[in-house]
PDB file of C-alpha atoms in Angstrom:
ATOM      1  CA  PRO A1017     -43.974 -13.633  -6.489  1.00 60.00           C
ATOM      2  CA  THR A1018     -41.591 -10.798  -7.283  1.00 63.00           C
ATOM      3  CA  ILE A1019     -37.906 -11.651  -7.201  1.00 64.00           C
ATOM      4  CA  THR A1020     -35.590  -8.913  -6.028  1.00 60.00           C
ATOM      5  CA  PRO A1021     -32.122  -9.124  -7.585  1.00 55.00           C
ATOM      6  CA  PRO A1022     -29.235  -9.044  -5.130  1.00 53.00           C
ATOM      7  CA  SER A1023     -27.634  -5.688  -4.497  1.00 50.00           C
ATOM      8  CA  PRO A1024     -24.277  -5.242  -6.211  1.00 50.00           C
ATOM      9  CA  ALA A1025     -21.255  -5.476  -3.940  1.00 52.00           C
ATOM     10  CA  PRO A1026     -20.083  -2.065  -2.770  1.00 55.00           C
ATOM     11  CA  VAL A1027     -17.032  -0.666  -4.519  1.00 59.00           C
ATOM     12  CA  LEU A1028     -14.466  -0.053  -1.809  1.00 76.00           C
ATOM     13  CA  GLU A1029     -11.722   2.534  -1.809  1.00 86.00           C
ATOM     14  CA  LYS A1030      -8.188   1.397  -2.519  1.00 92.00           C
ATOM     15  CA  CYS A1031      -5.120   3.510  -1.808  1.00 93.00           C
ATOM     16  CA  TYR A1032      -2.354   3.992  -4.361  1.00 95.00           C
ATOM     17  CA  LEU A1033       1.142   5.442  -4.073  1.00 94.00           C
ATOM     18  CA  VAL A1034       1.815   8.517  -6.208  1.00 94.00           C
ATOM     19  CA  ASP A1035       4.905  10.571  -6.949  1.00 88.00           C
ATOM     20  CA  GLY A1036       3.789  14.073  -7.786  1.00 81.00           C
ATOM     21  CA  SER A1037       1.898  17.013  -6.411  1.00 85.00           C
ATOM     22  CA  THR A1038      -1.627  15.786  -7.245  1.00 90.00           C
ATOM     23  CA  CYS A1039      -3.712  12.611  -7.271  1.00 93.00           C
ATOM     24  CA  PRO A1040      -4.705  10.786 -10.468  1.00 93.00           C
ATOM     25  CA  GLU A1041      -7.667  12.132 -12.416  1.00 91.00           C
ATOM     26  CA  GLY A1042     -11.107  11.116 -11.178  1.00 89.00           C
ATOM     27  CA  ASP A1043     -12.577  10.709  -7.739  1.00 89.00           C
ATOM     28  CA  PHE A1044      -9.430  10.334  -5.619  1.00 93.00           C
ATOM     29  CA  THR A1045      -8.791  11.724  -2.141  1.00 92.00           C
ATOM     30  CA  PHE A1046      -5.313  12.818  -1.063  1.00 92.00           C
ATOM     31  CA  TYR A1047      -4.561  11.614   2.479  1.00 91.00           C
ATOM     32  CA  GLY A1048      -0.984  12.741   2.922  1.00 89.00           C
ATOM     33  CA  VAL A1049       2.581  11.622   2.420  1.00 90.00           C
ATOM     34  CA  THR A1050       3.666   8.294   3.871  1.00 91.00           C
ATOM     35  CA  GLY A1051       7.053   6.887   4.762  1.00 91.00           C
ATOM     36  CA  LEU A1052       8.283   3.595   3.308  1.00 91.00           C
ATOM     37  CA  ILE A1053      11.851   2.381   3.310  1.00 90.00           C
ATOM     38  CA  GLY A1054      13.297   1.477  -0.056  1.00 91.00           C
ATOM     39  CA  MET A1055      16.437   0.133  -1.642  1.00 89.00           C
ATOM     40  CA  GLY A1056      17.575   0.937  -5.153  1.00 87.00           C
ATOM     41  CA  SER A1057      15.763   3.061  -7.691  1.00 87.00           C
ATOM     42  CA  GLN A1058      12.248   4.191  -6.676  1.00 89.00           C
ATOM     43  CA  PRO A1059       9.615   6.295  -8.436  1.00 90.00           C
ATOM     44  CA  PHE A1060       9.051   8.314  -5.233  1.00 89.00           C
ATOM     45  CA  GLN A1061      10.686  11.270  -3.515  1.00 85.00           C
ATOM     46  CA  LYS A1062      13.712  10.131  -1.554  1.00 88.00           C
ATOM     47  CA  GLY A1063      14.108  11.146   2.080  1.00 89.00           C
ATOM     48  CA  GLY A1064      16.843  10.465   4.592  1.00 91.00           C
ATOM     49  CA  ASP A1065      19.018   7.407   5.088  1.00 92.00           C
ATOM     50  CA  PHE A1066      17.488   4.557   7.108  1.00 89.00           C
ATOM     51  CA  GLY A1067      20.625   2.388   7.274  1.00 88.00           C
ATOM     52  CA  TRP A1068      21.949  -0.890   5.815  1.00 88.00           C
ATOM     53  CA  GLY A1069      21.525   0.442   2.252  1.00 88.00           C
ATOM     54  CA  TRP A1070      17.862   1.431   2.778  1.00 90.00           C
ATOM     55  CA  SER A1071      16.494   4.986   2.494  1.00 93.00           C
ATOM     56  CA  TRP A1072      13.180   6.603   3.336  1.00 92.00           C
ATOM     57  CA  HIS A1073      10.853   7.325   0.408  1.00 92.00           C
ATOM     58  CA  HIS A1074       7.787   9.525   0.651  1.00 91.00           C
ATOM     59  CA  PRO A1075       5.021   8.784  -1.857  1.00 93.00           C
ATOM     60  CA  ARG A1076       1.673  10.547  -1.681  1.00 93.00           C
ATOM     61  CA  VAL A1077      -1.298   8.343  -0.768  1.00 94.00           C
ATOM     62  CA  CYS A1078      -4.381   8.802  -2.975  1.00 94.00           C
ATOM     63  CA  CYS A1079      -7.480   6.655  -2.383  1.00 93.00           C
ATOM     64  CA  GLY A1080     -10.408   6.096  -4.715  1.00 92.00           C
ATOM     65  CA  LYS A1081     -12.973   3.586  -5.900  1.00 89.00           C
ATOM     66  CA  ASN A1082     -11.422   3.068  -9.353  1.00 89.00           C
ATOM     67  CA  VAL A1083      -8.022   1.866 -10.516  1.00 89.00           C
ATOM     68  CA  PRO A1084      -6.157   4.869 -11.957  1.00 91.00           C
ATOM     69  CA  ALA A1085      -5.955   4.788 -15.753  1.00 89.00           C
ATOM     70  CA  PRO A1086      -2.611   3.557 -17.167  1.00 89.00           C
ATOM     71  CA  ASP A1087      -2.331   6.706 -19.295  1.00 91.00           C
ATOM     72  CA  ASP A1088      -3.162   9.123 -16.440  1.00 91.00           C
ATOM     73  CA  PRO A1089      -0.700  12.041 -16.399  1.00 91.00           C
ATOM     74  CA  VAL A1090      -0.076  11.291 -12.703  1.00 91.00           C
ATOM     75  CA  PRO A1091       1.364   7.748 -12.500  1.00 90.00           C
ATOM     76  CA  ALA A1092      -0.067   5.692  -9.645  1.00 93.00           C
ATOM     77  CA  TYR A1093       1.681   2.665  -8.192  1.00 93.00           C
ATOM     78  CA  ALA A1094       0.713  -0.486  -6.341  1.00 93.00           C
ATOM     79  CA  LEU A1095       2.972  -3.106  -4.726  1.00 92.00           C
ATOM     80  CA  CYS A1096       4.034  -6.261  -6.580  1.00 90.00           C
ATOM     81  CA  PRO A1097       6.259  -9.313  -6.057  1.00 84.00           C
ATOM     82  CA  SER A1098       8.475  -8.202  -8.927  1.00 74.00           C
ATOM     83  CA  THR A1099       8.434  -5.610 -11.640  1.00 66.00           C
ATOM     84  CA  ASP A1100       9.893  -4.994 -15.037  1.00 65.00           C
ATOM     85  CA  GLN A1101      10.030  -1.278 -14.171  1.00 70.00           C
ATOM     86  CA  GLY A1102      13.501  -1.606 -12.653  1.00 69.00           C
ATOM     87  CA  PHE A1103      12.452  -0.429  -9.189  1.00 85.00           C
ATOM     88  CA  GLY A1104      14.143  -1.696  -6.052  1.00 86.00           C
ATOM     89  CA  LEU A1105      12.516  -3.138  -2.956  1.00 88.00           C
ATOM     90  CA  LEU A1106      10.191  -1.196  -0.647  1.00 88.00           C
ATOM     91  CA  GLY A1107       9.431  -2.225   2.920  1.00 86.00           C
ATOM     92  CA  HIS A1108       6.322  -2.316   5.069  1.00 86.00           C
ATOM     93  CA  HIS A1109       5.072  -4.527   7.912  1.00 85.00           C
ATOM     94  CA  LEU A1110       2.491  -7.289   7.628  1.00 85.00           C
ATOM     95  CA  LEU A1111       0.806  -8.758  10.697  1.00 83.00           C
ATOM     96  CA  ALA A1112       2.489 -12.076  11.556  1.00 77.00           C
ATOM     97  CA  THR A1113      -0.564 -14.360  11.543  1.00 71.00           C
ATOM     98  CA  ALA A1114      -1.570 -17.644   9.965  1.00 50.00           C
ATOM     99  CA  GLY A1115       1.844 -19.064   9.275  1.00 50.00           C
ATOM    100  CA  ASN A1116       3.910 -16.005   8.382  1.00 58.00           C
ATOM    101  CA  PRO A1117       2.139 -14.777   5.216  1.00 67.00           C
ATOM    102  CA  ASP A1118       4.133 -13.247   2.365  1.00 77.00           C
ATOM    103  CA  PRO A1119       2.042 -12.097  -0.603  1.00 81.00           C
ATOM    104  CA  TYR A1120       5.165 -11.015  -2.473  1.00 81.00           C
ATOM    105  CA  GLY A1121       7.330 -14.103  -2.069  1.00 75.00           C
ATOM    106  CA  ASN A1122      10.381 -11.904  -1.465  1.00 71.00           C
ATOM    107  CA  GLY A1123      11.086 -12.939   2.112  1.00 71.00           C
ATOM    108  CA  GLY A1124      11.684 -10.406   4.825  1.00 71.00           C
ATOM    109  CA  GLY A1125      12.220 -10.831   8.515  1.00 70.00           C
ATOM    110  CA  ALA A1126      10.514 -10.504  11.839  1.00 69.00           C
ATOM    111  CA  HIS A1127      10.237  -7.040  13.294  1.00 65.00           C
ATOM    112  CA  ASP A1128       8.934  -7.378  16.834  1.00 68.00           C
ATOM    113  CA  GLY A1129       7.164 -10.734  17.025  1.00 70.00           C
ATOM    114  CA  ALA A1130       3.783  -9.360  15.953  1.00 80.00           C
ATOM    115  CA  TRP A1131       4.883  -7.859  12.626  1.00 83.00           C
ATOM    116  CA  ASN A1132       7.098  -9.039   9.770  1.00 83.00           C
ATOM    117  CA  TRP A1133       8.905  -6.902   7.190  1.00 84.00           C
ATOM    118  CA  ARG A1134       7.676  -7.523   3.654  1.00 85.00           C
ATOM    119  CA  PRO A1135       9.612  -6.084   0.694  1.00 87.00           C
ATOM    120  CA  PRO A1136       7.492  -5.631  -2.447  1.00 90.00           C
ATOM    121  CA  ARG A1137       8.408  -3.517  -5.476  1.00 90.00           C
ATOM    122  CA  ALA A1138       6.500  -0.576  -6.907  1.00 91.00           C
ATOM    123  CA  CYS A1139       4.531  -1.455 -10.042  1.00 91.00           C
ATOM    124  CA  PRO A1140       1.843   0.220 -12.180  1.00 90.00           C
ATOM    125  CA  ALA A1141      -1.522   0.361 -10.392  1.00 90.00           C
ATOM    126  CA  GLU A1142      -3.231  -1.867 -12.960  1.00 88.00           C
ATOM    127  CA  SER A1143      -0.689  -4.717 -12.722  1.00 87.00           C
ATOM    128  CA  PRO A1144      -2.118  -8.251 -12.290  1.00 84.00           C
ATOM    129  CA  GLY A1145      -1.547  -9.545  -8.754  1.00 83.00           C
ATOM    130  CA  SER A1146      -0.756  -6.061  -7.450  1.00 90.00           C
ATOM    131  CA  CYS A1147      -1.439  -5.132  -3.839  1.00 93.00           C
ATOM    132  CA  VAL A1148      -2.856  -1.885  -2.446  1.00 94.00           C
ATOM    133  CA  PHE A1149      -3.967  -0.603   0.936  1.00 93.00           C
ATOM    134  CA  SER A1150      -7.638  -0.329   1.848  1.00 92.00           C
ATOM    135  CA  ILE A1151      -9.136   1.947   4.449  1.00 88.00           C
ATOM    136  CA  GLN A1152     -11.863  -0.686   4.981  1.00 88.00           C
ATOM    137  CA  GLU A1153     -11.283  -4.153   6.453  1.00 86.00           C
ATOM    138  CA  ASP A1154     -13.056  -5.790   3.516  1.00 86.00           C
ATOM    139  CA  CYS A1155     -11.088  -5.756   0.267  1.00 88.00           C
ATOM    140  CA  GLY A1156     -14.068  -6.163  -2.029  1.00 86.00           C
ATOM    141  CA  GLU A1157     -14.656  -8.269  -5.099  1.00 86.00           C
ATOM    142  CA  GLY A1158     -11.588  -9.309  -7.081  1.00 87.00           C
ATOM    143  CA  TYR A1159      -9.183  -8.827  -4.163  1.00 89.00           C
ATOM    144  CA  THR A1160      -7.835 -11.068  -1.405  1.00 88.00           C
ATOM    145  CA  SER A1161      -7.170  -9.674   2.064  1.00 89.00           C
ATOM    146  CA  TRP A1162      -3.746 -10.341   3.584  1.00 89.00           C
ATOM    147  CA  GLY A1163      -4.730  -8.609   6.820  1.00 88.00           C
ATOM    148  CA  PRO A1164      -3.321  -5.494   8.464  1.00 89.00           C
ATOM    149  CA  ALA A1165      -0.227  -3.939   6.914  1.00 90.00           C
ATOM    150  CA  ARG A1166       1.725  -1.263   8.726  1.00 89.00           C
ATOM    151  CA  PHE A1167       3.562   1.823   7.476  1.00 89.00           C
ATOM    152  CA  ILE A1168       4.106   5.321   8.855  1.00 90.00           C
ATOM    153  CA  PHE A1169       2.095   8.503   8.413  1.00 90.00           C
ATOM    154  CA  PRO A1170       2.674  11.968   9.888  1.00 91.00           C
ATOM    155  CA  LYS A1171       0.746  12.524  13.111  1.00 89.00           C
ATOM    156  CA  THR A1172      -0.961  15.486  11.438  1.00 87.00           C
ATOM    157  CA  THR A1173      -2.489  13.414   8.629  1.00 83.00           C
ATOM    158  CA  ASN A1174      -6.177  12.913   7.980  1.00 81.00           C
ATOM    159  CA  PHE A1175      -5.700   9.252   6.955  1.00 84.00           C
ATOM    160  CA  PRO A1176      -8.918   7.517   8.088  1.00 85.00           C
ATOM    161  CA  VAL A1177      -7.248   4.521   9.767  1.00 85.00           C
ATOM    162  CA  THR A1178      -6.596   4.815  13.503  1.00 80.00           C
ATOM    163  CA  ALA A1179      -2.931   4.987  14.447  1.00 82.00           C
ATOM    164  CA  ASN A1180      -1.572   1.586  15.459  1.00 81.00           C
ATOM    165  CA  SER A1181       1.293   2.944  17.572  1.00 86.00           C
ATOM    166  CA  GLU A1182       3.840   5.738  17.678  1.00 87.00           C
ATOM    167  CA  TYR A1183       6.905   5.543  15.433  1.00 89.00           C
ATOM    168  CA  ASN A1184       8.568   8.718  16.698  1.00 89.00           C
ATOM    169  CA  SER A1185       7.578  12.246  17.747  1.00 88.00           C
ATOM    170  CA  GLY A1186       6.300  13.191  14.281  1.00 91.00           C
ATOM    171  CA  TRP A1187       5.050   9.895  12.826  1.00 92.00           C
ATOM    172  CA  ASN A1188       2.606   7.105  13.755  1.00 91.00           C
ATOM    173  CA  TRP A1189       2.302   3.555  12.487  1.00 90.00           C
ATOM    174  CA  VAL A1190      -1.060   3.012  10.748  1.00 91.00           C
ATOM    175  CA  ALA A1191      -2.366  -0.429   9.801  1.00 90.00           C
ATOM    176  CA  PRO A1192      -4.839  -0.485   6.898  1.00 92.00           C
ATOM    177  CA  THR A1193      -5.772  -3.751   5.182  1.00 92.00           C
ATOM    178  CA  LEU A1194      -3.446  -5.097   2.484  1.00 92.00           C
ATOM    179  CA  CYS A1195      -5.556  -6.141  -0.531  1.00 93.00           C
ATOM    180  CA  CYS A1196      -4.054  -8.060  -3.451  1.00 91.00           C
ATOM    181  CA  ARG A1197      -5.718  -8.622  -6.781  1.00 88.00           C
ATOM    182  CA  THR A1198      -6.936 -12.184  -7.053  1.00 76.00           C
ATOM    183  CA  ILE A1199      -5.342 -13.997  -9.983  1.00 66.00           C
ATOM    184  CA  HIS A1200      -7.421 -16.758 -11.529  1.00 50.00           C
ATOM    185  CA  TYR A1201      -5.445 -19.407 -13.369  1.00 48.00           C
ATOM    186  CA  LEU A1202      -7.040 -21.398 -16.184  1.00 43.00           C
TER     187      LEU A1202
END
């Protein structure tokens, strides 16, 4: 009998945060500028004041099937529990399921009963244990899904995740999947 080898797992798109006017080199798609609140130094364009020491930051969202190269002229960022880059905290929502998950270990509070604030830090895209957003529900090989994560996008965006709810007259909450690199300990 002929044995057919299994098909390789599909490579799924991951979305990275970028400060600049273009996406990293390679096969990346620009989906727009998002809004995340941040505290302290950030590698992204700063927007208006949010309150309580937090400000809006507006990174570009670029999605692709490969991790951007560390030496790419356009630095790409993921989200990490901590960083040696000196960046402050960023904030996004994570669906409050299965015992209040926190992939970053940095705490955060309840938002509206269904969502919790989670404050990671920006880190280089290739960092071990880093988290990114996926436009698919499945994170793919080498990543662990933490479920839906919520941040805001302009209503005019072409981001391929259906709006979760309205934030205000110009912005919607979107809820892609949060995917974190799986770390294997020896």
